[in-house]
Coordinates of C-alpha atoms in Angstrom, one line a residue:
Chain A
X1 CA 11.8 21.0 2.2
X2 CA 13.4 17.9 3.1
X3 CA 11.1 14.4 4.0
X4 CA 11.6 14.5 7.4
X5 CA 9.7 17.9 7.9
X6 CA 7.5 17.2 5.1
X7 CA 6.5 13.8 7.3
X8 CA 6.3 15.6 10.5
X9 CA 3.7 18.5 8.8
X10 CA 1.7 15.6 7.3
X11 CA 1.2 14.0 10.9
X12 CA 0.8 17.5 12.3
X13 CA -2.0 18.4 10.0
X14 CA -3.5 14.8 9.9
X15 CA -3.5 14.9 14.1
X16 CA -5.4 18.4 13.6
X17 CA -7.9 16.3 12.3
X18 CA -8.3 13.0 13.9
X19 CA -11.9 12.1 13.1
X20 CA -11.6 12.7 9.5
X21 CA -8.1 11.3 9.2
X22 CA -9.9 8.0 10.6
X23 CA -12.9 7.9 8.5
X24 CA -10.6 8.7 5.2
X25 CA -8.8 5.7 6.4
X26 CA -11.4 3.7 6.9
X27 CA -12.0 2.6 3.4
X28 CA -8.3 1.5 3.1
X29 CA -8.3 -0.4 6.3
X30 CA -11.4 -2.3 5.2
X31 CA -10.0 -2.8 1.9
X32 CA -6.3 -3.9 2.9
X33 CA -7.8 -6.1 6.0
X34 CA -10.5 -7.8 3.0
X35 CA -7.3 -8.6 1.0
X36 CA -5.1 -9.6 3.6
X37 CA -7.8 -12.0 5.6
X38 CA -8.8 -13.5 2.1
X39 CA -5.3 -13.9 0.5
X40 CA -4.0 -15.7 3.8
X41 CA -6.8 -17.8 4.5
X42 CA -7.2 -19.1 0.7
X43 CA -3.4 -19.9 0.9
X44 CA -4.1 -21.6 4.2
X45 CA -6.6 -24.0 2.8
X46 CA -4.4 -24.5 -0.1
X47 CA -1.3 -25.3 1.8
X48 CA -3.4 -27.4 4.6
X49 CA -4.7 -29.5 1.3
X50 CA -1.5 -29.7 -0.3
X51 CA 0.3 -30.9 2.9
X52 CA -2.3 -33.5 3.0
X53 CA -1.8 -34.8 -0.7
X54 CA 1.9 -34.6 -0.6
X55 CA 1.9 -36.4 2.6
X56 CA 0.6 -39.5 0.1
X57 CA 3.3 -38.7 -2.2
X58 CA 3.8 -36.6 -5.1
X59 CA 5.2 -39.1 -7.5
X60 CA 2.3 -41.6 -7.2
X61 CA 0.6 -43.0 -10.0
X62 CA -3.0 -44.5 -9.6
X63 CA -3.9 -47.0 -12.4
X64 CA -7.4 -48.2 -13.0
X65 CA -10.0 -49.8 -15.1
X66 CA -11.2 -47.2 -17.6
X67 CA -15.0 -48.3 -17.4
X68 CA -16.0 -46.3 -20.6
X69 CA -13.8 -48.8 -23.0
X70 CA -13.8 -52.0 -20.8
X71 CA -17.1 -53.7 -21.8
X72 CA -18.0 -53.9 -17.9
X73 CA -15.0 -56.2 -17.5
X74 CA -12.2 -55.1 -15.0
X75 CA -9.1 -54.8 -17.3
X76 CA -6.1 -55.1 -15.2
X77 CA -4.4 -58.1 -13.7
X78 CA -1.3 -59.2 -11.9
X79 CA 0.4 -60.1 -15.0
X80 CA 0.1 -56.2 -15.7
X81 CA 1.9 -55.6 -12.5
X82 CA 4.3 -58.1 -13.3
X83 CA 5.2 -56.4 -17.1
X84 CA 5.3 -53.0 -15.3
X85 CA 8.0 -54.2 -12.8
X86 CA 10.2 -54.7 -15.6
X87 CA 13.0 -52.4 -15.3
X88 CA 13.6 -52.4 -19.2
X89 CA 10.2 -51.8 -19.9
X90 CA 9.1 -49.0 -17.8
X91 CA 12.6 -47.9 -16.3
X92 CA 11.4 -44.7 -14.7
X93 CA 8.9 -46.8 -12.5
X94 CA 10.3 -47.5 -9.0
X95 CA 7.8 -49.3 -7.1
X96 CA 4.4 -51.0 -8.0
X97 CA 1.6 -52.4 -5.7
X98 CA -1.7 -53.5 -6.6
X99 CA -5.0 -54.2 -4.9
X100 CA -8.3 -56.0 -4.9
X101 CA -11.4 -54.3 -3.4
X102 CA -14.3 -56.2 -2.1
X103 CA -16.4 -56.0 0.9
X104 CA -17.9 -59.0 3.0
X105 CA -19.0 -59.3 6.5
X106 CA -16.6 -59.7 9.2
X107 CA -16.9 -61.2 12.7
X108 CA -14.8 -61.6 15.6
X109 CA -16.8 -63.3 18.6
X110 CA -20.0 -61.5 18.9
X111 CA -18.9 -58.4 16.9
X112 CA -19.4 -57.7 13.6
X113 CA -18.7 -55.3 10.7
X114 CA -18.8 -54.9 6.9
X115 CA -15.6 -53.1 6.2
X116 CA -14.3 -52.4 2.9
X117 CA -11.6 -55.3 2.3
X118 CA -8.5 -54.7 0.1
X119 CA -6.5 -57.7 -1.0
X120 CA -3.2 -56.1 -1.4
X121 CA 0.7 -56.7 -2.1
X122 CA 3.3 -56.3 0.6
X123 CA 4.5 -53.0 -0.5
X124 CA 0.9 -51.4 -0.6
X125 CA 1.5 -50.1 2.9
X126 CA 4.8 -48.4 2.2
X127 CA 3.8 -46.9 -1.3
X128 CA 0.7 -45.4 0.8
X129 CA 2.5 -44.1 3.7
X130 CA 0.8 -46.7 5.7
X131 CA 3.5 -48.4 7.3
X132 CA 3.4 -47.4 10.8
X133 CA 1.5 -50.1 12.8
X134 CA -0.2 -49.6 16.2
X135 CA 0.4 -52.9 16.7
X136 CA 2.0 -55.9 15.0
X137 CA 3.0 -55.7 11.5
X138 CA 2.1 -55.4 7.7
X139 CA 2.1 -58.3 5.2
X140 CA 4.9 -60.0 4.0
X141 CA 6.0 -61.2 0.8
X142 CA 5.7 -65.0 2.4
X143 CA 2.0 -64.0 3.1
X144 CA 1.2 -63.1 -0.3
X145 CA 3.3 -66.4 -1.7
X146 CA 1.4 -68.7 0.5
X147 CA -2.3 -67.2 -0.1
X148 CA -2.0 -66.8 4.1
X149 CA -5.2 -66.2 5.5
X150 CA -3.9 -63.3 8.1
X151 CA -5.3 -59.9 7.9
X152 CA -4.4 -56.2 9.3
X153 CA -6.9 -54.1 10.4
X154 CA -7.6 -50.3 10.3
X155 CA -7.5 -48.5 13.9
X156 CA -11.3 -47.9 13.8
X157 CA -12.3 -51.5 12.6
X158 CA -9.8 -53.1 15.0
X159 CA -11.9 -51.1 17.9
X160 CA -15.0 -52.3 16.6
X161 CA -14.1 -55.6 16.3
X162 CA -12.1 -55.9 19.6
X163 CA -13.4 -53.3 21.8
X164 CA -11.8 -54.9 25.1
X165 CA -9.0 -57.1 23.9
X166 CA -5.7 -56.9 22.1
X167 CA -6.3 -57.6 18.7
X168 CA -3.2 -58.9 17.2
X169 CA -2.8 -62.9 17.4
X170 CA -6.6 -63.1 17.4
X171 CA -9.1 -64.7 14.9
X172 CA -11.7 -63.0 12.5
X173 CA -13.9 -64.4 10.2
X174 CA -14.3 -63.2 7.0
X175 CA -17.1 -64.5 4.6
X176 CA -17.1 -67.5 7.4
X177 CA -13.3 -68.4 7.0
X178 CA -10.8 -67.5 10.2
X179 CA -8.1 -65.1 9.4
X180 CA -5.5 -64.3 11.7
X181 CA -4.9 -60.7 12.7
X182 CA -1.0 -60.0 12.2
X183 CA -1.3 -56.1 12.6
X184 CA -3.2 -52.6 13.2
X185 CA -2.7 -49.7 11.1
X186 CA -2.3 -46.3 13.4
X187 CA -4.8 -43.7 12.6
X188 CA -4.4 -42.5 9.0
X189 CA -4.5 -38.7 8.4
X190 CA -7.5 -38.8 6.0
X191 CA -6.5 -39.1 2.4
X192 CA -8.6 -40.7 -0.5
X193 CA -9.9 -44.1 1.1
X194 CA -10.9 -44.3 4.9
X195 CA -8.0 -46.5 5.9
X196 CA -9.2 -46.5 9.6
X197 CA -12.5 -48.7 8.6
X198 CA -10.5 -51.0 6.3
X199 CA -9.1 -54.3 6.4
X200 CA -6.3 -55.9 4.6
X201 CA -5.5 -59.3 3.5
X202 CA -2.9 -60.9 1.0
X203 CA -3.8 -60.0 -2.5
X204 CA -3.7 -63.8 -3.6
X205 CA -5.9 -64.6 -0.8
X206 CA -8.5 -62.0 -1.8
X207 CA -8.6 -63.1 -5.5
X208 CA -8.7 -66.8 -4.3
X209 CA -11.4 -66.6 -1.8
X210 CA -13.1 -63.3 -1.7
X211 CA -13.5 -61.7 -5.2
X212 CA -14.6 -63.3 -8.4
X213 CA -13.9 -60.2 -10.4
X214 CA -11.7 -61.4 -13.7
X215 CA -10.6 -59.7 -16.8
X216 CA -12.1 -60.5 -20.3
X217 CA -9.6 -63.1 -21.1
X218 CA -10.5 -64.9 -17.6
X219 CA -7.4 -63.7 -15.7
X220 CA -8.1 -62.8 -12.1
X221 CA -8.6 -59.0 -11.9
X222 CA -6.7 -56.2 -9.5
X223 CA -9.1 -53.2 -8.8
X224 CA -6.3 -50.8 -9.2
X225 CA -2.5 -50.9 -9.3
X226 CA -0.1 -48.2 -8.0
X227 CA 3.3 -47.1 -9.1
X228 CA 5.7 -44.6 -8.1
X229 CA 8.1 -43.0 -10.4
X230 CA 11.5 -42.7 -9.3
X231 CA 11.2 -38.9 -8.7
X232 CA 8.5 -36.0 -9.3
X233 CA 10.7 -35.2 -12.3
X234 CA 10.2 -38.8 -14.1
X235 CA 6.5 -38.5 -13.5
X236 CA 5.7 -37.7 -17.1
X237 CA 8.1 -40.2 -18.6
X238 CA 6.8 -42.9 -16.0
X239 CA 3.2 -42.1 -16.9
X240 CA 4.0 -42.7 -20.8
X241 CA 6.0 -45.7 -20.1
X242 CA 3.2 -47.2 -18.1
X243 CA 0.7 -46.3 -20.8
X244 CA 2.8 -47.8 -23.5
X245 CA 3.5 -50.9 -21.5
X246 CA 0.0 -51.7 -20.6
X247 CA -1.3 -51.1 -24.1
X248 CA 0.8 -53.7 -25.4
X249 CA -0.3 -56.0 -22.7
X250 CA -3.8 -55.5 -23.6
X251 CA -3.2 -55.6 -27.0
X252 CA -4.8 -52.3 -28.0
X253 CA -4.3 -51.1 -31.5
X254 CA -3.2 -47.8 -32.4
X255 CA -6.9 -46.5 -33.3
X256 CA -8.4 -47.8 -30.1
X257 CA -8.5 -45.9 -26.7
X258 CA -7.0 -46.9 -23.6
X259 CA -8.8 -49.3 -21.4
X260 CA -7.5 -48.2 -18.3
X261 CA -7.1 -44.5 -16.9
X262 CA -3.7 -43.1 -15.2
X263 CA -4.0 -40.2 -12.2
X264 CA -0.7 -38.9 -11.2
X265 CA -0.9 -37.2 -7.9
X266 CA 1.0 -34.0 -9.1
X267 CA -1.8 -33.9 -12.1
X268 CA -4.2 -33.8 -9.1
X269 CA -2.1 -31.4 -7.2
X270 CA -2.0 -28.9 -10.2
X271 CA -5.4 -29.0 -11.0
X272 CA -6.3 -28.5 -7.4
X273 CA -3.8 -25.8 -7.0
X274 CA -5.2 -23.9 -10.0
X275 CA -8.6 -24.1 -8.9
X276 CA -7.6 -22.6 -5.6
X277 CA -5.3 -19.9 -7.1
X278 CA -8.0 -18.7 -9.3
X279 CA -10.6 -18.6 -6.2
X280 CA -8.2 -16.8 -4.1
X281 CA -7.2 -14.4 -6.7
X282 CA -10.4 -13.9 -7.6
X283 CA -11.5 -13.2 -4.0
X284 CA -8.4 -10.9 -3.7
X285 CA -9.6 -8.9 -6.6
X286 CA -13.1 -8.2 -5.1
X287 CA -11.4 -6.9 -2.4
X288 CA -8.9 -5.0 -4.1
X289 CA -11.8 -3.1 -5.4
X290 CA -12.9 -1.9 -2.0
X291 CA -8.9 -0.6 -2.0
X292 CA -9.6 1.5 -4.9
X293 CA -13.2 2.8 -3.1
X294 CA -11.1 3.8 -0.1
X295 CA -8.5 5.6 -2.5
X296 CA -11.3 7.6 -3.9
X297 CA -12.1 8.2 -0.6
X298 CA -8.6 9.7 0.1
X299 CA -8.6 11.6 -3.0
X300 CA -12.2 13.3 -2.0
X301 CA -10.7 14.2 1.5
X302 CA -7.4 15.4 0.1
X303 CA -9.3 18.0 -2.4
X304 CA -11.6 19.0 0.7
X305 CA -8.2 19.4 2.7
X306 CA -6.2 21.6 -0.3
X307 CA -9.7 23.6 -0.5
X308 CA -9.7 24.5 3.2
X309 CA -5.8 25.2 3.4
X310 CA -5.8 27.4 0.4
X311 CA -4.5 30.4 2.6
X312 CA -2.1 28.4 3.9
X313 CA -0.5 27.4 0.7
X314 CA -0.5 31.0 -0.2
X315 CA 1.5 31.6 3.0
X316 CA 3.8 29.0 2.4
X317 CA 4.5 30.1 -1.3
X318 CA 4.7 33.8 -0.2
X319 CA 7.4 32.6 1.7
X320 CA 9.4 30.8 -0.9
X321 CA 7.7 27.4 -1.0
X322 CA 8.2 25.9 -4.6
X323 CA 5.6 23.6 -6.4
X324 CA 7.6 20.9 -5.9
X325 CA 7.4 21.6 -2.0
X326 CA 3.6 22.0 -1.7
X327 CA 3.3 18.7 -4.2
X328 CA 5.6 17.0 -1.7
X329 CA 3.6 18.0 1.4
X330 CA 0.3 16.9 0.2
X331 CA 1.3 13.7 -1.5
X332 CA 3.1 12.7 1.6
X333 CA -0.3 13.7 3.5
X334 CA -2.2 10.9 1.4
X335 CA 0.5 8.5 1.6
X336 CA 0.7 8.5 5.5
X337 CA -3.2 8.3 5.3
X338 CA -3.0 5.3 3.4
X339 CA 0.1 3.8 4.6
X340 CA -1.4 3.9 8.2
X341 CA -4.7 2.5 6.8
X342 CA -2.6 -0.3 5.2
X343 CA -0.7 -1.0 8.5
X344 CA -3.9 -1.2 10.3
X345 CA -5.5 -3.2 7.8
X346 CA -2.6 -5.5 7.7
X347 CA -3.1 -6.1 11.3
X348 CA -6.7 -6.4 11.3
X349 CA -6.5 -8.9 8.3
X350 CA -3.7 -11.0 10.2
X351 CA -6.0 -10.9 13.3
X352 CA -9.2 -12.0 11.2
X353 CA -7.2 -14.8 9.4
X354 CA -5.6 -16.0 12.4
X355 CA -9.2 -16.1 14.0
X356 CA -10.5 -18.0 11.1
X357 CA -7.8 -20.3 11.0
X358 CA -8.2 -21.4 14.7
X359 CA -11.8 -21.8 13.5
X360 CA -11.4 -24.2 11.0
X361 CA -8.4 -25.5 12.0
X362 CA -5.9 -24.8 9.9
X363 CA -2.8 -22.2 9.9
X364 CA -3.6 -19.4 7.9
X365 CA 0.0 -17.6 7.8
X366 CA 0.4 -14.0 6.9
X367 CA 3.1 -14.2 4.2
X368 CA 5.8 -11.7 3.4
X369 CA 4.8 -11.5 0.0
X370 CA 0.9 -10.4 0.7
X371 CA 2.2 -8.0 3.4
X372 CA 4.5 -6.5 0.9
X373 CA 2.0 -6.7 -1.9
X374 CA -0.7 -5.0 0.7
X375 CA 1.6 -2.3 1.7
X376 CA 2.8 -1.8 -1.8
X377 CA -0.7 -1.1 -3.0
X378 CA -1.6 1.0 0.1
X379 CA 1.1 3.5 -0.8
X380 CA 0.1 3.2 -4.4
X381 CA -3.4 4.2 -3.8
X382 CA -2.1 7.3 -1.8
X383 CA -0.1 8.3 -4.7
X384 CA -2.5 7.5 -7.3
X385 CA -5.4 9.4 -5.4
X386 CA -3.0 11.8 -3.8
X387 CA -1.3 13.0 -6.9
X388 CA -4.4 14.8 -8.3
X389 CA -5.1 17.1 -5.2
X390 CA -1.6 17.9 -4.6
X391 CA -1.1 18.6 -7.9
X392 CA -4.0 21.0 -7.7
X393 CA -2.7 22.7 -4.6
X394 CA 1.3 23.0 -6.0
X395 CA -0.5 25.0 -8.8
X396 CA -2.5 27.4 -6.8
X397 CA -1.6 30.9 -7.5
X398 CA 0.1 32.8 -4.2
X399 CA -1.9 35.9 -4.9
X400 CA -5.2 34.6 -5.1
X401 CA -4.1 31.7 -2.4
X402 CA -3.8 34.6 -0.2
X403 CA -6.7 36.5 -0.9
X404 CA -8.9 33.3 -0.3
X405 CA -11.2 33.4 2.8
Chain B
X1 CA 17.8 48.8 -4.9
X2 CA 14.5 48.8 -6.7
X3 CA 14.1 50.1 -10.0
X4 CA 10.9 50.0 -12.3
X5 CA 10.8 51.4 -15.7
X6 CA 7.3 51.4 -17.8
X7 CA 5.7 48.9 -16.1
X8 CA 2.1 48.0 -17.4
X9 CA -0.3 45.4 -15.9
X10 CA -3.3 44.4 -17.6
X11 CA -6.0 42.0 -16.5
X12 CA -8.5 40.5 -18.6
X13 CA -12.0 40.4 -17.2
X14 CA -14.1 38.6 -19.9
X15 CA -14.1 41.0 -22.8
X16 CA -12.8 44.1 -20.8
X17 CA -9.2 45.2 -20.1
X18 CA -8.4 46.5 -16.9
X19 CA -5.2 48.5 -17.0
X20 CA -4.3 48.3 -13.6
X21 CA -0.4 49.8 -14.0
X22 CA 0.0 52.0 -17.2
X23 CA 3.5 52.6 -17.8
X24 CA 5.0 53.3 -13.7
X25 CA 8.4 54.3 -13.1
X26 CA 9.6 53.7 -9.5
X27 CA 12.9 54.0 -7.9
X28 CA 13.3 53.0 -4.3
X29 CA 16.9 53.4 -2.8
X30 CA 18.6 50.8 -0.4
X31 CA 17.8 51.4 3.2
X32 CA 14.9 53.6 2.7
X33 CA 11.7 53.8 4.5
X34 CA 8.9 54.3 2.1
X35 CA 4.9 54.6 2.0
X36 CA 2.9 53.9 -1.0
X37 CA -0.3 55.3 -0.8
X38 CA -3.4 55.8 -3.1
X39 CA -6.9 55.2 -3.2
X40 CA -8.8 52.0 -3.9
X41 CA -8.4 51.0 -7.7
X42 CA -5.5 53.1 -7.9
X43 CA -3.2 50.1 -8.8
X44 CA -1.7 50.1 -5.2
X45 CA -2.0 46.1 -4.6
X46 CA -1.2 45.2 -8.2
X47 CA 2.1 47.3 -7.8
X48 CA 2.5 45.6 -4.4
X49 CA 2.1 42.1 -6.0
X50 CA 4.6 43.1 -8.6
X51 CA 7.0 44.5 -6.2
X52 CA 6.6 41.4 -4.0
X53 CA 7.3 39.1 -7.0
X54 CA 3.9 37.5 -6.4
X55 CA 3.0 38.7 -10.0
X56 CA 4.7 39.6 -12.9
X57 CA 4.2 42.9 -14.9
X58 CA 2.7 42.6 -18.6
X59 CA 5.5 44.7 -19.8
X60 CA 8.3 46.9 -18.6
X61 CA 11.4 46.2 -16.6
X62 CA 11.8 45.7 -12.8
X63 CA 15.3 45.3 -11.1
X64 CA 15.7 44.3 -8.0
X65 CA 18.9 44.5 -6.4
X66 CA 20.3 44.7 -10.4
X67 CA 18.7 41.8 -11.5
X68 CA 16.0 41.5 -13.7
X69 CA 12.8 40.1 -12.2
X70 CA 10.3 41.1 -14.7
X71 CA 9.7 37.8 -16.4
X72 CA 10.2 34.9 -14.1
X73 CA 8.4 31.5 -13.8
X74 CA 6.6 30.6 -10.6
X75 CA 9.5 28.9 -9.0
X76 CA 12.0 31.6 -9.7
X77 CA 9.7 33.9 -8.3
X78 CA 9.6 31.7 -5.1
X79 CA 13.0 31.5 -4.9
X80 CA 13.1 35.6 -5.0
X81 CA 10.6 36.0 -2.5
X82 CA 12.3 33.4 -0.2
X83 CA 15.7 35.0 -0.4
X84 CA 15.1 39.0 -1.4
X85 CA 11.3 40.0 0.2
X86 CA 9.9 39.5 3.7
X87 CA 6.1 40.1 3.6
X88 CA 4.2 41.5 6.3
X89 CA 0.4 41.7 5.8
X90 CA -2.5 43.4 7.2
X91 CA -4.1 39.8 8.5
X92 CA -0.6 38.8 9.8
X93 CA -1.3 35.1 7.9
X94 CA -0.1 33.0 9.9
X95 CA -0.1 29.3 9.8
X96 CA -2.8 28.1 12.2
X97 CA -1.8 25.6 15.4
X98 CA 1.6 26.4 14.6
X99 CA 4.2 28.0 17.4
X100 CA 5.8 31.1 16.5
X101 CA 9.5 29.6 16.1
X102 CA 8.3 27.3 13.5
X103 CA 6.5 30.0 11.8
X104 CA 9.4 32.3 11.5
X105 CA 11.7 29.0 10.5
X106 CA 9.3 28.5 7.7
X107 CA 11.0 30.8 5.1
X108 CA 14.4 29.3 6.4
X109 CA 13.3 25.8 5.4
X110 CA 12.3 26.5 2.2
X111 CA 15.7 28.4 1.8
X112 CA 17.4 25.1 3.0
X113 CA 18.9 25.9 6.2
X114 CA 19.5 22.7 8.3
X115 CA 17.3 22.5 11.3
X116 CA 19.3 23.9 14.3
X117 CA 20.5 26.6 12.0
X118 CA 17.0 27.9 11.1
X119 CA 16.0 27.4 14.8
X120 CA 18.7 29.7 15.5
X121 CA 17.9 32.0 13.2
X122 CA 14.2 32.1 13.9
X123 CA 14.9 32.4 17.6
X124 CA 17.1 35.6 16.5
X125 CA 14.6 37.2 14.3
X126 CA 11.6 36.8 17.4
X127 CA 14.2 38.6 20.0
X128 CA 14.5 41.4 17.4
X129 CA 10.8 41.9 17.4
X130 CA 10.7 41.6 21.4
X131 CA 8.8 37.9 21.5
X132 CA 12.1 36.1 23.1
X133 CA 9.6 34.8 25.6
X134 CA 6.7 33.8 23.2
X135 CA 8.7 31.5 20.8
X136 CA 6.3 28.4 21.6
X137 CA 3.2 29.9 21.7
X138 CA 0.4 29.4 18.8
X139 CA -1.1 32.3 17.0
X140 CA -4.4 31.8 18.9
X141 CA -2.3 32.2 22.2
X142 CA -1.1 35.6 20.9
X143 CA -2.5 39.1 20.7
X144 CA -2.9 40.9 17.5
X145 CA 0.0 42.7 17.8
X146 CA 2.0 39.9 18.9
X147 CA 0.8 37.9 16.0
X148 CA 2.0 40.9 13.4
X149 CA 5.6 40.4 15.2
X150 CA 5.7 37.0 14.4
X151 CA 5.2 37.7 11.0
X152 CA 7.8 40.7 11.1
X153 CA 10.1 38.2 12.3
X154 CA 9.2 35.7 9.4
X155 CA 9.7 38.5 7.1
X156 CA 13.2 39.3 8.4
X157 CA 14.2 35.6 9.1
X158 CA 16.0 35.2 5.7
X159 CA 17.6 38.8 5.8
X160 CA 15.9 39.9 2.7
X161 CA 16.6 43.0 0.6
X162 CA 13.2 44.4 1.3
X163 CA 10.3 44.4 3.6
X164 CA 7.1 44.8 2.3
X165 CA 4.2 45.4 4.3
X166 CA 0.9 45.7 3.4
X167 CA -1.5 47.6 5.6
X168 CA 0.3 46.1 8.6
X169 CA -1.6 48.4 11.0
X170 CA -5.1 47.6 9.2
X171 CA -6.0 45.3 11.8
X172 CA -4.6 46.8 15.1
X173 CA -5.8 49.5 17.5
X174 CA -3.5 52.5 17.2
X175 CA -1.3 51.8 20.3
X176 CA -0.4 48.3 19.0
X177 CA -0.2 49.7 15.3
X178 CA 2.4 52.4 16.7
X179 CA 4.6 49.8 18.2
X180 CA 4.5 47.6 14.9
X181 CA 5.9 51.1 13.2
X182 CA 8.3 51.4 15.8
X183 CA 9.6 47.9 14.8
X184 CA 9.7 49.1 11.5
X185 CA 11.4 52.3 12.3
X186 CA 14.0 50.2 13.9
X187 CA 14.4 47.9 11.1
X188 CA 14.9 50.8 8.9
X189 CA 17.7 52.4 11.2
X190 CA 19.3 49.0 11.1
X191 CA 19.8 49.5 7.6
X192 CA 16.6 47.8 6.0
X193 CA 14.7 48.6 3.1
X194 CA 11.0 49.0 4.3
X195 CA 8.2 49.4 1.9
X196 CA 4.5 50.1 3.3
X197 CA 1.7 50.2 1.4
X198 CA -1.4 51.8 3.4
X199 CA -4.1 54.2 3.0
X200 CA -3.6 56.0 6.4
X201 CA -1.7 59.2 6.3
X202 CA -0.6 58.8 9.8
X203 CA 1.4 55.3 8.8
X204 CA 2.7 57.3 5.9
X205 CA 3.9 60.3 7.8
X206 CA 6.1 57.8 10.0
X207 CA 8.2 56.9 6.8
X208 CA 10.6 59.2 4.9
X209 CA 8.9 59.1 1.8
X210 CA 5.6 58.9 0.6
X211 CA 4.7 57.6 -3.1
X212 CA 1.2 58.4 -4.2
X213 CA -0.3 56.1 -6.7
X214 CA -3.4 57.0 -9.0
X215 CA -4.9 55.5 -11.9
X216 CA -1.7 53.0 -12.1
X217 CA 0.8 55.8 -12.2
X218 CA 3.3 57.7 -9.8
X219 CA 1.7 60.9 -9.4
X220 CA 3.6 62.5 -6.4
X221 CA 6.6 61.6 -4.0
X222 CA 6.9 63.9 -0.9
X223 CA 9.3 63.8 1.7
X224 CA 8.1 64.7 5.2
X225 CA 11.6 66.2 6.0
X226 CA 11.9 69.1 3.1
X227 CA 8.3 69.1 2.2
X228 CA 9.3 69.1 -1.4
X229 CA 7.0 67.4 -4.1
X230 CA 7.8 66.3 -7.6
X231 CA 5.8 64.4 -10.2

């Protein structure tokens, strides 16, 4: 008995009992739908957040004060930045930027706001992917060197302070002192800090005029240092070099802990991926349980079907069907059931993840692996749960099967 | 040619043993038209199962066309049934919802004929039983006599050595039954070996030889042409 005949006869016998076939498939349909929808949405969420993080740069390393080991002082200063810029001491560090964060009242004419004020180095914008400007430009090295009283505004802040006029070239007052607006950032895509409502001034200006924070030894402090490694592969090496340089600079002895902390973007990404991956797998496993339940449904109906068709099996055997022929016939029937259910489930799952993706505004694409896995799982369910009924059918003795009423 | 020697069949019903056949000898030549008769409980059905390779004897020798078929596995028996034996049952035993052509093609499918070949042969067999115009009818669209003709077509499709009919007219009225027996007679005339198991003397009278079974043994051979008896 060839495959084509088995397939046709399987479809025939399922068509003869349409309602039953659909009800039987329902278990597999629901299981596969749930697996597909959950995995797709899970992957969609993950890839959307991943791309957001990656947009900032995967080779970013953030250095900040470790408040547990600093006795309340800030520990980082511009001399640390200088030391880390030395290619002999930290060869895998490519770029390095620093910022001083503070807050003050800002006014422009009758409009006022209290934004987060960042004193930054000139390359800060580029490292943070903030180097696109709605108007004007960023800060220059000359601005830094001369402690220029110039400011770059986030787009939202610019709208608050200059609702009706072009901001570049105008003057804002920060803590009573006048600054010239030289640039406005484009809308940011989110990220860790809200750049839309921030104001940026040269780090030297901020240290002199806006922030009093000092390190234990009296140097003017910086809030954080951002470094990039030459590539994502050099991240680990760069992290080690930074730690080594900072420990030397801060005269930390062997027994003492770091007074700074390092976070790399890849660490963050890894941790995040681990959590979402586990979550997705967990949800998928729960959905997988319903697939198993669906499989039991198939086994149940196939056993009923074998009993109902005992006479048919007897006839087939009487005219020469081998055990293998009967086994194949019933196995194919249960695979057709589960595979059809699986395909419907993939379609429904795709529909749900597409709908849900639209609803929460992310793309939840059906990836090939998930589909293959679902199809494989469905066929597997058909085989595993169809094998016993098929084996029972194949083992029927023709005399008894023919006598069966 | 069928040759049975000292065939026994014992069933175990719990503690008790039932001896359905007790050392039966039987010879049926090629091209014979034979009836096997006997009261219920005589071992008639058991004999039919063993003759048809649906069951194997407990002991004894059964040669079918010179081949020893007395101890075969399930699948070997299935192959013998497929190629050597055509069954016709009292209750027709057709597959539900299946058109006549596919019913008849079923043994050909298990015999491994390709699709066009088996459809040709099935159509040929249906024409031989006079159902050339009913090939695509399903069992519930056919009369009892027509259903039995489909069953006969199925039995002769693989050109078997013997055609084994178990009460083939039992579910039919007399006229239809006669028509079915006419077909058997015709098959016999064409050189087929036909064995009819029956309890109806009128059916047996249409055959060339009647074999009586009682208590698991052949008790009598009777040929209507010369009226002679042997035991």
